Amino acid sequence: FRNFDAIYTTRPIDHGSEFFPLHPAAMDFSTLEYEIDGETYTLDDHLESLFVAGILVAKGDQILLERYRLGHDEESRWVSYSIAKSVTSMLIGAAIQDGYIESVDEQVTAYLPRLKGTAYEGTTIRNLLQMASGVGWNEDYTDAESDVGMAGAANGMVLVDYLAGLGREANPGLVFNYNTGETNLVGSLLRAAIGNNASSYLEAKIWQPFMEHPATWSITENVELGGCCIHATLRDYARIGLFTLSDGVHPNGTRILPEDWMRDSTTPSGAYPGYGYLWWLREGGAYAGIGIFGQLIWVHPKDQVVIVTHSAWPAATGSEFSAQRWALVDALHAHVAGAD
């Protein structure tokens, strides 16, 4: 988790001389508790049982809670896993703002002609962002022969070639099917559209204006994994959430994302009400970037609250872990909101 980018091939993302300031404003969380199935848990219980290496709660530019464990600290990076999907979504928005892409309703094949004549014919960028291409895909992390296992291992094939061989199971826009392969495809589409790599684009559009520390992004076939593996500090993950609350506007007034991009990104799709443009949608207008093994950026626009976790769950996913995470998020949000 902390050394992921020391093992795998990455591309650097540099920070600028200025960054979005975060001011410590410690709040007392010693009385915070939540219940699951009649059992009461404290914040410390949660951090211990779910192997949380870092947790941060921010409201506006104030850090209300910041804790590090397991050898993690404020300058060490942690792998995002699928939180990168949400960042890739924002970069598509930036490419639209910059005129590289006309709209999310453009055909995928306009940028990736290799996919002409495949099941992706007729699929739009919006379909990919909403995980609703209709192309068959199996995302079973426990099965080495699932699509995510085969494509993740490359199987001796370029990713686009692997996806080109898949069949259609539904019409575009109708059925939600979680698909990391297609978000990596979005990364390839972004590169084709902007004529540059995604790390450099992220650096220019978001990292240099907002972030405090350098980051890295995993690459394969010299292309960033649009669906995985940015490596950044806990505070800079929080700044990603805070950037979304600005609707993609730099503090100096420069617009980086199209107007209302985050509103559109967090509007339920017709295929699945719990998903937008590579963002998970939660109760009360909240939305989240989520990665396996307990990575989280949770954003509540109305209350301007951001909650971030770096974790090392014992398993990639699990209903018990997930239930504890959301119970803690709800308790933290209520605690912060109740202090106003």
Short mmCIF file of C-alpha atoms in Angstrom, two decimals:
data_model
loop_
_atom_site.label_atom_id
_atom_site.label_comp_id
_atom_site.label_asym_id
_atom_site.label_seq_id
_atom_site.Cartn_x
_atom_site.Cartn_y
_atom_site.Cartn_z
CA PHE A 1 0.00 0.00 0.00
CA ARG A 2 2.65 2.52 1.05
CA ASN A 3 5.36 1.07 -1.22
CA PHE A 4 3.18 0.23 -4.22
CA ASP A 5 4.83 2.86 -6.40
CA ALA A 6 8.28 1.58 -5.47
CA ILE A 7 7.41 -1.82 -6.91
CA TYR A 8 5.44 -1.01 -10.06
CA THR A 9 6.18 1.31 -12.96
CA THR A 10 4.85 4.81 -12.37
CA ARG A 11 5.01 8.31 -13.81
CA PRO A 12 5.73 11.26 -11.49
CA ILE A 13 3.25 14.06 -10.76
CA ASP A 14 4.90 17.16 -9.38
CA HIS A 15 3.33 19.73 -7.06
CA GLY A 16 3.62 23.49 -7.41
CA SER A 17 5.05 26.21 -5.20
CA GLU A 18 1.57 27.01 -3.84
CA PHE A 19 -1.16 24.68 -2.61
CA PHE A 20 -4.63 24.79 -1.12
CA PRO A 21 -4.04 25.50 2.60
CA LEU A 22 -5.47 23.22 5.28
CA HIS A 23 -5.55 24.55 8.83
CA PRO A 24 -5.57 22.24 11.88
CA ALA A 25 -8.62 22.90 14.05
CA ALA A 26 -8.71 19.88 16.31
CA MET A 27 -12.13 18.59 17.36
CA ASP A 28 -12.75 16.13 20.19
CA PHE A 29 -13.79 12.72 18.81
CA SER A 30 -13.24 10.79 22.05
CA THR A 31 -16.98 10.39 22.62
CA LEU A 32 -17.75 9.25 19.07
CA GLU A 33 -19.46 5.85 18.90
CA TYR A 34 -21.49 3.88 16.39
CA GLU A 35 -23.43 0.63 16.53
CA ILE A 36 -23.64 -2.37 14.22
CA ASP A 37 -25.85 -5.33 15.11
CA GLY A 38 -26.06 -4.21 18.72
CA GLU A 39 -22.28 -3.87 19.12
CA THR A 40 -20.84 -0.46 20.00
CA TYR A 41 -17.60 0.73 18.40
CA THR A 42 -15.37 3.73 19.06
CA LEU A 43 -13.11 5.50 16.60
CA ASP A 44 -10.09 3.65 18.01
CA ASP A 45 -11.94 0.33 17.66
CA HIS A 46 -12.52 1.08 14.00
CA LEU A 47 -8.95 2.13 13.27
CA GLU A 48 -7.64 -1.03 14.91
CA SER A 49 -10.06 -3.59 13.48
CA LEU A 50 -10.01 -2.28 9.89
CA PHE A 51 -6.25 -1.64 9.75
CA VAL A 52 -6.67 2.07 9.04
CA ALA A 53 -3.29 3.69 8.39
CA GLY A 54 -4.62 7.23 8.04
CA ILE A 55 -7.88 9.10 8.52
CA LEU A 56 -8.66 12.76 7.94
CA VAL A 57 -11.85 14.77 8.40
CA ALA A 58 -11.98 18.27 6.90
CA LYS A 59 -14.67 20.91 6.86
CA GLY A 60 -13.85 23.62 4.37
CA ASP A 61 -10.17 24.39 4.87
CA GLN A 62 -10.07 23.13 8.46
CA ILE A 63 -8.70 19.73 9.49
CA LEU A 64 -10.90 18.50 12.34
CA LEU A 65 -9.32 15.04 12.63
CA GLU A 66 -6.02 13.66 11.33
CA ARG A 67 -4.58 10.39 12.59
CA TYR A 68 -1.77 8.16 11.30
CA ARG A 69 -0.95 4.56 12.21
CA LEU A 70 0.97 1.52 10.97
CA GLY A 71 4.08 3.54 10.14
CA HIS A 72 2.15 5.94 7.89
CA ASP A 73 2.71 9.71 8.15
CA GLU A 74 1.69 12.96 6.50
CA GLU A 75 4.45 12.81 3.88
CA SER A 76 4.15 9.16 2.85
CA ARG A 77 2.09 8.16 -0.17
CA TRP A 78 -0.62 5.48 -0.27
CA VAL A 79 -2.13 3.72 -3.26
CA SER A 80 -5.59 4.93 -4.27
CA TYR A 81 -6.76 1.84 -6.13
CA SER A 82 -10.10 2.76 -7.72
CA ILE A 83 -10.23 6.30 -6.34
CA ALA A 84 -8.18 6.96 -9.48
CA LYS A 85 -11.38 6.36 -11.47
CA SER A 86 -12.94 9.48 -9.96
CA VAL A 87 -9.81 11.50 -10.78
CA THR A 88 -9.87 10.21 -14.36
CA SER A 89 -13.49 11.35 -14.60
CA MET A 90 -12.43 14.88 -13.60
CA LEU A 91 -9.67 14.85 -16.22
CA ILE A 92 -12.27 14.04 -18.88
CA GLY A 93 -14.12 17.12 -17.64
CA ALA A 94 -10.93 19.18 -17.88
CA ALA A 95 -10.38 17.92 -21.45
CA ILE A 96 -13.89 19.09 -22.35
CA GLN A 97 -13.22 22.48 -20.74
CA ASP A 98 -9.98 22.75 -22.73
CA GLY A 99 -11.69 21.77 -26.00
CA TYR A 100 -9.92 18.44 -26.51
CA ILE A 101 -13.24 16.58 -26.21
CA GLU A 102 -16.51 18.04 -27.44
CA SER A 103 -18.85 16.31 -24.99
CA VAL A 104 -19.47 13.08 -23.09
CA ASP A 105 -21.92 12.11 -25.84
CA GLU A 106 -19.15 11.63 -28.39
CA GLN A 107 -18.47 8.10 -29.61
CA VAL A 108 -15.58 6.24 -28.01
CA THR A 109 -14.46 5.13 -31.48
CA ALA A 110 -13.87 8.77 -32.46
CA TYR A 111 -10.78 8.67 -30.22
CA LEU A 112 -9.99 4.95 -30.29
CA PRO A 113 -10.56 3.81 -33.90
CA ARG A 114 -9.15 0.37 -33.00
CA LEU A 115 -12.58 -0.31 -31.45
CA LYS A 116 -14.54 0.29 -34.66
CA GLY A 117 -16.45 -2.83 -35.63
CA THR A 118 -16.28 -4.23 -32.07
CA ALA A 119 -18.87 -4.35 -29.30
CA TYR A 120 -17.87 -0.76 -28.46
CA GLU A 121 -19.31 0.57 -31.71
CA GLY A 122 -22.09 2.97 -30.67
CA THR A 123 -20.75 3.39 -27.11
CA THR A 124 -20.30 6.96 -25.84
CA ILE A 125 -17.88 8.45 -23.35
CA ARG A 126 -20.87 8.95 -21.03
CA ASN A 127 -21.60 5.20 -21.20
CA LEU A 128 -18.04 4.43 -20.06
CA LEU A 129 -18.15 7.00 -17.25
CA GLN A 130 -21.41 5.49 -15.99
CA MET A 131 -20.17 1.87 -16.25
CA ALA A 132 -22.98 1.20 -18.71
CA SER A 133 -21.33 0.29 -22.01
CA GLY A 134 -23.33 -2.94 -22.23
CA VAL A 135 -20.15 -4.88 -23.09
CA GLY A 136 -19.71 -8.08 -21.06
CA TRP A 137 -17.13 -8.01 -18.24
CA ASN A 138 -16.46 -10.06 -15.09
CA GLU A 139 -14.90 -8.10 -12.18
CA ASP A 140 -14.31 -11.03 -9.78
CA TYR A 141 -11.06 -10.30 -7.93
CA THR A 142 -10.91 -13.86 -6.56
CA ASP A 143 -10.97 -15.48 -10.03
CA ALA A 144 -7.69 -15.30 -11.92
CA GLU A 145 -9.53 -16.17 -15.13
CA SER A 146 -12.11 -13.40 -14.80
CA ASP A 147 -11.81 -10.46 -17.16
CA VAL A 148 -10.29 -8.25 -14.48
CA GLY A 149 -7.76 -10.99 -13.72
CA MET A 150 -6.91 -11.66 -17.35
CA ALA A 151 -6.77 -8.01 -18.41
CA GLY A 152 -4.88 -7.08 -15.26
CA ALA A 153 -2.22 -9.62 -16.10
CA ALA A 154 -2.26 -8.28 -19.68
CA ASN A 155 -2.45 -11.91 -20.87
CA GLY A 156 0.13 -11.03 -23.49
CA MET A 157 -2.27 -8.54 -25.07
CA VAL A 158 -2.61 -4.78 -25.21
CA LEU A 159 -5.65 -3.79 -23.08
CA VAL A 160 -7.54 -2.23 -26.00
CA ASP A 161 -7.07 -5.46 -27.96
CA TYR A 162 -8.40 -7.51 -25.03
CA LEU A 163 -11.48 -5.30 -24.70
CA ALA A 164 -12.00 -5.38 -28.47
CA GLY A 165 -12.55 -9.13 -28.20
CA LEU A 166 -15.40 -8.90 -25.68
CA GLY A 167 -19.04 -9.34 -26.65
CA ARG A 168 -22.05 -7.14 -26.10
CA GLU A 169 -24.60 -8.19 -23.46
CA ALA A 170 -26.92 -5.14 -23.39
CA ASN A 171 -27.55 -1.93 -25.27
CA PRO A 172 -25.41 1.03 -24.16
CA GLY A 173 -26.71 3.05 -21.23
CA LEU A 174 -29.15 0.47 -19.87
CA VAL A 175 -27.24 -1.86 -17.53
CA PHE A 176 -24.65 -0.98 -14.87
CA ASN A 177 -21.68 -3.35 -14.72
CA TYR A 178 -18.63 -2.38 -12.68
CA ASN A 179 -15.69 -2.50 -15.09
CA THR A 180 -12.14 -1.48 -14.24
CA GLY A 181 -10.97 -2.42 -17.72
CA GLU A 182 -13.15 0.23 -19.28
CA THR A 183 -11.91 2.92 -16.92
CA ASN A 184 -8.40 2.04 -18.05
CA LEU A 185 -9.85 2.44 -21.54
CA VAL A 186 -11.01 5.94 -20.53
CA GLY A 187 -7.37 6.63 -19.66
CA SER A 188 -6.34 5.58 -23.17
CA LEU A 189 -9.10 7.75 -24.64
CA LEU A 190 -7.93 10.72 -22.57
CA ARG A 191 -4.37 10.30 -23.82
CA ALA A 192 -5.58 10.12 -27.42
CA ALA A 193 -7.71 13.25 -26.96
CA ILE A 194 -5.14 15.50 -25.26
CA GLY A 195 -2.05 14.18 -27.05
CA ASN A 196 -0.24 13.83 -23.74
CA ASN A 197 -0.05 11.48 -20.78
CA ALA A 198 -2.62 11.69 -18.00
CA SER A 199 -0.01 12.29 -15.27
CA SER A 200 1.25 15.45 -16.95
CA TYR A 201 -2.32 16.62 -17.50
CA LEU A 202 -3.26 15.93 -13.88
CA GLU A 203 -0.12 17.74 -12.79
CA ALA A 204 -0.96 20.83 -14.83
CA LYS A 205 -4.69 21.00 -14.16
CA ILE A 206 -5.01 19.93 -10.50
CA TRP A 207 -1.77 18.91 -8.79
CA GLN A 208 0.38 22.01 -9.27
CA PRO A 209 -2.41 24.48 -8.39
CA PHE A 210 -3.78 22.58 -5.37
CA MET A 211 -1.49 19.92 -3.93
CA GLU A 212 1.22 20.00 -1.26
CA HIS A 213 3.23 16.87 -2.11
CA PRO A 214 4.38 15.06 -5.25
CA ALA A 215 2.47 11.99 -6.38
CA THR A 216 2.83 9.16 -8.90
CA TRP A 217 0.49 7.21 -11.18
CA SER A 218 0.93 3.58 -12.23
CA ILE A 219 1.32 2.98 -15.96
CA THR A 220 1.15 0.00 -18.28
CA GLU A 221 2.01 0.05 -21.96
CA ASN A 222 3.20 3.62 -21.20
CA VAL A 223 -0.39 4.69 -20.43
CA GLU A 224 -1.79 5.59 -17.00
CA LEU A 225 -4.26 3.12 -15.51
CA GLY A 226 -7.41 5.23 -15.68
CA GLY A 227 -9.03 2.86 -13.21
CA CYS A 228 -6.31 2.51 -10.62
CA CYS A 229 -3.34 3.47 -8.67
CA ILE A 230 -2.51 7.07 -8.02
CA HIS A 231 -0.14 7.33 -5.05
CA ALA A 232 -0.52 10.42 -2.88
CA THR A 233 -0.54 11.68 0.70
CA LEU A 234 -3.59 11.70 2.93
CA ARG A 235 -3.90 15.49 2.89
CA ASP A 236 -3.69 15.61 -0.89
CA TYR A 237 -6.48 13.01 -1.16
CA ALA A 238 -8.51 15.36 1.03
CA ARG A 239 -7.67 18.20 -1.34
CA ILE A 240 -9.11 16.15 -4.21
CA GLY A 241 -12.41 16.13 -2.33
CA LEU A 242 -12.16 19.84 -1.59
CA PHE A 243 -11.38 20.55 -5.26
CA THR A 244 -14.69 18.95 -6.21
CA LEU A 245 -16.49 21.25 -3.76
CA SER A 246 -15.17 24.24 -5.70
CA ASP A 247 -16.87 22.87 -8.85
CA GLY A 248 -13.42 22.72 -10.38
CA VAL A 249 -12.50 26.39 -10.01
CA HIS A 250 -8.98 27.43 -8.99
CA PRO A 251 -8.79 29.85 -6.02
CA ASN A 252 -7.65 32.53 -8.49
CA GLY A 253 -10.93 32.11 -10.39
CA THR A 254 -9.63 30.00 -13.28
CA ARG A 255 -12.17 27.35 -14.26
CA ILE A 256 -10.59 23.91 -14.68
CA LEU A 257 -13.75 21.80 -15.04
CA PRO A 258 -16.83 22.76 -17.06
CA GLU A 259 -19.50 24.62 -15.12
CA ASP A 260 -21.70 22.14 -13.22
CA TRP A 261 -19.38 19.25 -14.13
CA MET A 262 -19.44 17.91 -10.57
CA ARG A 263 -23.23 18.26 -10.44
CA ASP A 264 -23.50 16.22 -13.63
CA SER A 265 -20.85 13.76 -12.40
CA THR A 266 -22.83 13.07 -9.24
CA THR A 267 -26.26 12.80 -10.86
CA PRO A 268 -27.63 9.22 -10.82
CA SER A 269 -27.39 7.44 -14.15
CA GLY A 270 -30.34 5.72 -15.76
CA ALA A 271 -28.50 2.42 -15.48
CA TYR A 272 -27.91 2.58 -11.72
CA PRO A 273 -29.02 5.23 -9.19
CA GLY A 274 -25.95 4.72 -6.99
CA TYR A 275 -23.40 5.77 -9.59
CA GLY A 276 -22.49 8.88 -11.59
CA TYR A 277 -19.42 9.59 -13.73
CA LEU A 278 -17.05 7.21 -11.92
CA TRP A 279 -18.27 8.48 -8.52
CA TRP A 280 -20.33 6.42 -6.09
CA LEU A 281 -23.43 8.26 -4.88
CA ARG A 282 -24.46 8.21 -1.22
CA GLU A 283 -27.34 9.47 0.91
CA GLY A 284 -28.01 13.17 1.38
CA GLY A 285 -26.28 14.27 -1.81
CA ALA A 286 -22.89 12.88 -0.74
CA TYR A 287 -20.59 11.14 -3.19
CA ALA A 288 -17.41 9.10 -2.88
CA GLY A 289 -14.33 7.84 -4.62
CA ILE A 290 -13.78 4.31 -3.34
CA GLY A 291 -10.84 1.92 -3.67
CA ILE A 292 -10.45 -1.69 -2.62
CA PHE A 293 -8.89 -2.53 0.76
CA GLY A 294 -10.63 0.47 2.35
CA GLN A 295 -9.53 3.55 0.41
CA LEU A 296 -12.06 6.40 0.54
CA ILE A 297 -12.71 10.03 -0.35
CA TRP A 298 -16.24 10.89 0.87
CA VAL A 299 -17.66 14.33 0.12
CA HIS A 300 -20.80 16.00 1.52
CA PRO A 301 -21.37 19.18 -0.53
CA LYS A 302 -24.11 20.69 1.63
CA ASP A 303 -22.04 20.53 4.82
CA GLN A 304 -18.67 21.00 3.04
CA VAL A 305 -17.28 17.91 4.80
CA VAL A 306 -14.62 15.60 3.36
CA ILE A 307 -13.61 12.28 4.98
CA VAL A 308 -10.57 10.35 3.74
CA THR A 309 -9.16 6.98 4.77
CA HIS A 310 -6.02 5.03 3.88
CA SER A 311 -6.55 1.42 4.91
CA ALA A 312 -5.17 -2.09 4.56
CA TRP A 313 -8.26 -4.26 4.95
CA PRO A 314 -7.54 -8.00 5.20
CA ALA A 315 -9.55 -8.49 1.97
CA ALA A 316 -10.17 -6.36 -1.10
CA THR A 317 -13.88 -6.07 -0.37
CA GLY A 318 -16.38 -7.40 2.14
CA SER A 319 -19.85 -6.54 3.36
CA GLU A 320 -18.74 -6.52 7.02
CA PHE A 321 -15.88 -4.09 6.34
CA SER A 322 -18.10 -1.93 4.17
CA ALA A 323 -20.84 -1.77 6.81
CA GLN A 324 -18.32 -0.62 9.42
CA ARG A 325 -16.88 2.00 7.08
CA TRP A 326 -20.26 3.57 6.31
CA ALA A 327 -21.31 3.45 9.95
CA LEU A 328 -18.15 5.35 10.88
CA VAL A 329 -18.62 7.88 8.06
CA ASP A 330 -22.19 8.53 9.20
CA ALA A 331 -21.04 8.93 12.81
CA LEU A 332 -18.20 11.28 11.87
CA HIS A 333 -20.48 13.37 9.67
CA ALA A 334 -23.13 13.62 12.40
CA HIS A 335 -20.47 14.54 14.97
CA VAL A 336 -19.06 17.31 12.78
CA ALA A 337 -22.43 18.61 11.62
CA GLY A 338 -23.76 18.57 15.18
CA ALA A 339 -20.93 20.82 16.34
CA ASP A 340 -22.07 23.71 14.11
#
